[in-house]
CSV table of C-alpha atoms in Angstrom, one decimal:
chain,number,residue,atom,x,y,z
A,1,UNK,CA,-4.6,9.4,-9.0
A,2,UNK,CA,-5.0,13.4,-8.4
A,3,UNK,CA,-8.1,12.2,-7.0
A,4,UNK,CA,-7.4,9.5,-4.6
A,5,UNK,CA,-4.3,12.1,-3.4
A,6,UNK,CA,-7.3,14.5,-2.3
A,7,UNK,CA,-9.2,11.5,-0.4
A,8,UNK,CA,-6.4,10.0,1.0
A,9,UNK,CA,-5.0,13.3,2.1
A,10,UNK,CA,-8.1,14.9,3.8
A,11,UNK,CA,-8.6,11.1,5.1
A,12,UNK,CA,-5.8,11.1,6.9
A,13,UNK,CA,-5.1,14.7,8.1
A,14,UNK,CA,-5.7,15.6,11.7
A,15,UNK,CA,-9.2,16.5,12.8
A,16,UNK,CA,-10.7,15.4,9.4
A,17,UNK,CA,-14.3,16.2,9.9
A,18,UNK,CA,-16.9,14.0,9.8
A,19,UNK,CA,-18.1,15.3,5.9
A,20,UNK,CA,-14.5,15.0,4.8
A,21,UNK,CA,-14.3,11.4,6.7
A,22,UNK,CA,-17.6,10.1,4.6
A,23,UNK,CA,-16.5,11.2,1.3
A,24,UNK,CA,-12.5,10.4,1.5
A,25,UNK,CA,-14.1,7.0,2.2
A,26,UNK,CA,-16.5,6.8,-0.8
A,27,UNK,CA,-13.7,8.6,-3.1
A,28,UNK,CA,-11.2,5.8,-2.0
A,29,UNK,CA,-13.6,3.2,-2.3
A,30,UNK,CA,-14.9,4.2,-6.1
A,31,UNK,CA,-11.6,4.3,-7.1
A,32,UNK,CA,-9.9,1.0,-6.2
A,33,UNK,CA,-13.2,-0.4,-7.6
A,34,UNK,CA,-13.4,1.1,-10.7
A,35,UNK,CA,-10.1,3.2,-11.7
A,36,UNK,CA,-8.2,-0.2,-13.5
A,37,UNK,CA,-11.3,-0.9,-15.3
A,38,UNK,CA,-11.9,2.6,-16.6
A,39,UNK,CA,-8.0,2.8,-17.4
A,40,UNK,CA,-8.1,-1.0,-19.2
A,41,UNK,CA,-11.9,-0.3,-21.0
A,42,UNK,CA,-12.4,3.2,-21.8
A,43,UNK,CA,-15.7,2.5,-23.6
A,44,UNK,CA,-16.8,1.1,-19.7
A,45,UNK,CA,-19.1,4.1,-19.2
A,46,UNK,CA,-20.2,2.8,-15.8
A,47,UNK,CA,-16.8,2.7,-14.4
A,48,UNK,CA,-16.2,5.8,-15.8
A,49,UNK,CA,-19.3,7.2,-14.0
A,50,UNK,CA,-18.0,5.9,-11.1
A,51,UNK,CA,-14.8,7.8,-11.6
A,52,UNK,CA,-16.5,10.8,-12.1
A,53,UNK,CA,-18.3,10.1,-8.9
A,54,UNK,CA,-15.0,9.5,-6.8
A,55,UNK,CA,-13.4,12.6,-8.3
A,56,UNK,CA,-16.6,14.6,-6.7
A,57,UNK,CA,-16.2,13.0,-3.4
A,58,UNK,CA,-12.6,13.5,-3.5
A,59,UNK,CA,-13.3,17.0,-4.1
A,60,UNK,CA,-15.9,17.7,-1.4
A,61,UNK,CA,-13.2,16.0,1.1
A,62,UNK,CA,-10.8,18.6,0.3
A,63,UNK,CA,-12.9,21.7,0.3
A,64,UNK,CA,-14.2,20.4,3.9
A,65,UNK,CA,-10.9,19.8,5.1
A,66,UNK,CA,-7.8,20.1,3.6
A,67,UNK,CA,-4.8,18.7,1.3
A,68,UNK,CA,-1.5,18.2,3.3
A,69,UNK,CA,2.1,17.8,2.2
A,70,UNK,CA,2.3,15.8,-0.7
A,71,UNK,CA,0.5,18.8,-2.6
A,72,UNK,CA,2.8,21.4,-1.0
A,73,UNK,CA,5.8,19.2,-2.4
A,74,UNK,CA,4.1,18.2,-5.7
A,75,UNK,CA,3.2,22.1,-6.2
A,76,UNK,CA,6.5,23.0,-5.9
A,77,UNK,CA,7.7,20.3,-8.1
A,78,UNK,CA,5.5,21.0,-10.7
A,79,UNK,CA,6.3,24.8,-10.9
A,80,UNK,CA,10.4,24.0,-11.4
A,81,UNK,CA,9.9,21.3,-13.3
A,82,UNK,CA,6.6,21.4,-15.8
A,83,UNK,CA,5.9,18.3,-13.5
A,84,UNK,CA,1.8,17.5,-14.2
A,85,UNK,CA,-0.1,18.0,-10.7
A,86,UNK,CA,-1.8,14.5,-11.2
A,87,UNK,CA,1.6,12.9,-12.0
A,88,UNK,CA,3.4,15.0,-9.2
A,89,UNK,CA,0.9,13.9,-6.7
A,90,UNK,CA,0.6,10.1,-7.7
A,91,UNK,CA,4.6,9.4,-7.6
A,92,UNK,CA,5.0,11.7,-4.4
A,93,UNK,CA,1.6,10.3,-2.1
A,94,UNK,CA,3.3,7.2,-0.9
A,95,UNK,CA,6.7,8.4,0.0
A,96,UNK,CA,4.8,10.5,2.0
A,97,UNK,CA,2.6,8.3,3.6
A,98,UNK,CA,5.0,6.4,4.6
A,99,UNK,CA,7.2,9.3,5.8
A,100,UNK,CA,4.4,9.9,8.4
A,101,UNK,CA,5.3,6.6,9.8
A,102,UNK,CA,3.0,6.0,13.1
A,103,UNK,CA,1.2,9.4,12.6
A,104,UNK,CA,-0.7,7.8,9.6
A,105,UNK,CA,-0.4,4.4,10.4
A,106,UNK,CA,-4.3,3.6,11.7
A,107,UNK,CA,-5.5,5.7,9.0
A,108,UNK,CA,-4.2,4.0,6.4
A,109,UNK,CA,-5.0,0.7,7.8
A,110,UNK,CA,-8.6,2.1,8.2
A,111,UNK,CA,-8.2,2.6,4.6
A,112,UNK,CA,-6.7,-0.5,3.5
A,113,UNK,CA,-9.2,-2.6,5.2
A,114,UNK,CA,-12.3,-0.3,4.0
A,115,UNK,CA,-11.3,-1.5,0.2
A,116,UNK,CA,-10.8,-4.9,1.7
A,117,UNK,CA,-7.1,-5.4,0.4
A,118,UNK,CA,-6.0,-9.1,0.1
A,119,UNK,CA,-3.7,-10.7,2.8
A,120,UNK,CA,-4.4,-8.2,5.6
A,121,UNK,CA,-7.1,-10.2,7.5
A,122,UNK,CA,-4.5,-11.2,10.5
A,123,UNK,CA,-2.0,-8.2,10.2
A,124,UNK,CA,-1.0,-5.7,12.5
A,125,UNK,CA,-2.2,-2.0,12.0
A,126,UNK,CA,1.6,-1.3,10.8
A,127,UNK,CA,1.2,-4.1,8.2
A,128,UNK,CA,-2.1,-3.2,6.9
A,129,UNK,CA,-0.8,0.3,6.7
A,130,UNK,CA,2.0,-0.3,4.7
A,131,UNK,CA,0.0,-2.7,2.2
A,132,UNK,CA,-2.0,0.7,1.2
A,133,UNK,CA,1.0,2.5,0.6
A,134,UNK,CA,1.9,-0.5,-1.7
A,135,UNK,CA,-1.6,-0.6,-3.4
A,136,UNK,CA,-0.6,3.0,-4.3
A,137,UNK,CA,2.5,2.2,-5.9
A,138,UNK,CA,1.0,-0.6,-7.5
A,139,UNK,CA,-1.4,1.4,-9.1
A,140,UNK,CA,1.0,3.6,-10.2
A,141,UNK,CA,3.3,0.8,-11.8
A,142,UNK,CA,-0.2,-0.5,-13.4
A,143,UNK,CA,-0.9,2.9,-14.9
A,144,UNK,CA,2.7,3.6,-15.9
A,145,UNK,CA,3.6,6.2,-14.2
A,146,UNK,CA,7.4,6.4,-12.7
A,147,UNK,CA,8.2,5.8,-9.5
A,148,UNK,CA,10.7,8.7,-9.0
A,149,UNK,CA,10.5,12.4,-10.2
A,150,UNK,CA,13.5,12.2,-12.7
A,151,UNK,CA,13.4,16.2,-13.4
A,152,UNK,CA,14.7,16.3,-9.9
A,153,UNK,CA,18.2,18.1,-9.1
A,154,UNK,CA,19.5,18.6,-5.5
A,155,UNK,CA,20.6,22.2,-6.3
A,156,UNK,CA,16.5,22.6,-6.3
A,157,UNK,CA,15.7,21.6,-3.0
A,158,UNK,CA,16.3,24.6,-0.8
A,159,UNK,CA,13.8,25.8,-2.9
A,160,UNK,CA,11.6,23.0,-3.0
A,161,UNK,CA,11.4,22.8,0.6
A,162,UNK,CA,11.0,26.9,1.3
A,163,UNK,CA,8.2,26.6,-1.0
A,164,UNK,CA,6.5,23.4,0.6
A,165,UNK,CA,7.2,24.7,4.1
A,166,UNK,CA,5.2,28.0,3.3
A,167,UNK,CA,2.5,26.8,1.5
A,168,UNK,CA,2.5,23.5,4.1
A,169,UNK,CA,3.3,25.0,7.4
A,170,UNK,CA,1.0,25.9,9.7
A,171,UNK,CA,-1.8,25.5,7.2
A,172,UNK,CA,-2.3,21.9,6.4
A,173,UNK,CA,-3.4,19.7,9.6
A,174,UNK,CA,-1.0,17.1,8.4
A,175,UNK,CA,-0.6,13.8,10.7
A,176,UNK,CA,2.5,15.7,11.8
A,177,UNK,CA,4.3,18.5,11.0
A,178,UNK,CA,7.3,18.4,9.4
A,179,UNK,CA,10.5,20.3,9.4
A,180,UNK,CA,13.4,21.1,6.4
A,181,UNK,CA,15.0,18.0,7.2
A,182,UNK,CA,11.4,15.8,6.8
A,183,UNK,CA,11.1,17.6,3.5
A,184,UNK,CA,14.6,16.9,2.2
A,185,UNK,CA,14.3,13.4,3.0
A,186,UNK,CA,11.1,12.6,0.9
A,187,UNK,CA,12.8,14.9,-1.9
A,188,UNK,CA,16.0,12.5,-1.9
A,189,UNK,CA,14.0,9.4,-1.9
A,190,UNK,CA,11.9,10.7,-4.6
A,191,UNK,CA,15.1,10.4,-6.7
A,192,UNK,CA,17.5,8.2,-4.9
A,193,UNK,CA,20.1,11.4,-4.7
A,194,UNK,CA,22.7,11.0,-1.9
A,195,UNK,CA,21.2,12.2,1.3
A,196,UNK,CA,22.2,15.8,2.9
């Protein structure tokens, strides 16, 4: 899931190069074809292969283009809280997909129809675009990991969001750049606390 965050994140940042473009793809693709039968049949070596494979991709996406906000968040998340970074970034990457709204929407149904997700043949971009961010918390829920970062504790947040906003802001060529508020919203919804 560390993985697919990297692809999906230099995939859908702003003035992804045409390197990073390719290998997001082939990342994104490896994985929703392989990663449940890796996870379900360890002894699978092909999948596994394949894995390893995506996890490359994923990494030469990033390093010709960039990771965006759900890092910055998920850094920050897992210095306070001992948070893993592949658990951070897998329970954070579709609240903050979807918190891009129309900034990410053809992107993500670029991406949704590139690993041919079921139902989307007549759907609108918006529709298509939200069915990704589903597959993604589908695969959490298939892979057991939460949906919320428990550890969480609104007295945290200022520092949460100082610390994404540095490491975020202006670095990241994010769909579009976000502000305190942006940040404090994902952070609430990451652990249904009462909103600001």
């Amino acid at each position: 899931m560390d993985a697919l965050t990297h692809a999906v994140e230099a995939y859908t940042n702003r003035f992804c190069f045409p390197k990073a473009k390719k290998a997001s793809e082939l990342a994104v693709k490896l994985i929703y074809e392989n990663l449940m039968t890796a996870y379900e049949n360890g002894s699978d070596i092909l999948a596994r292969e394949k894995m390893l494979l995506a996890s490359y991709y994923a990494g030469v996406a990033i390093n010709n283009n960039f990771i965006g906000y759900v890092h910055a968040i998920a850094h920050g998340i897992g210095g306070v809280y001992g948070v893993t970074h592949g658990k951070a970034n897998a329970i954070v990457l579709p609240y903050v997909m979807e918190a891009f709204g129309k900034s990410a929407e053809k992107k993500l149904a670029d991406l949704a129809e590139l690993v041919s997700l079921k139902g989307i043949e007549n759907a609108t971009v918006e529709e298509k675009a939200k069915a990704f961010i589903q597959s993604l918390r589908d695969f959490n829920e298939k892979l057991a990991i939460p949906d919320k970062i428990e550890e969480l504790k609104k007295d945290d947040f200022p520092t949460l969001v100082d610390r994404a906003l540095n490491e975020g802001n202006p670095t990241y060529p994010v769909p579009t750049i976000w502000g305190k508020e942006e940040f404090e919203e994902v952070l609430t919804r990451l652990n249904n606390v009462k909103s600001f």
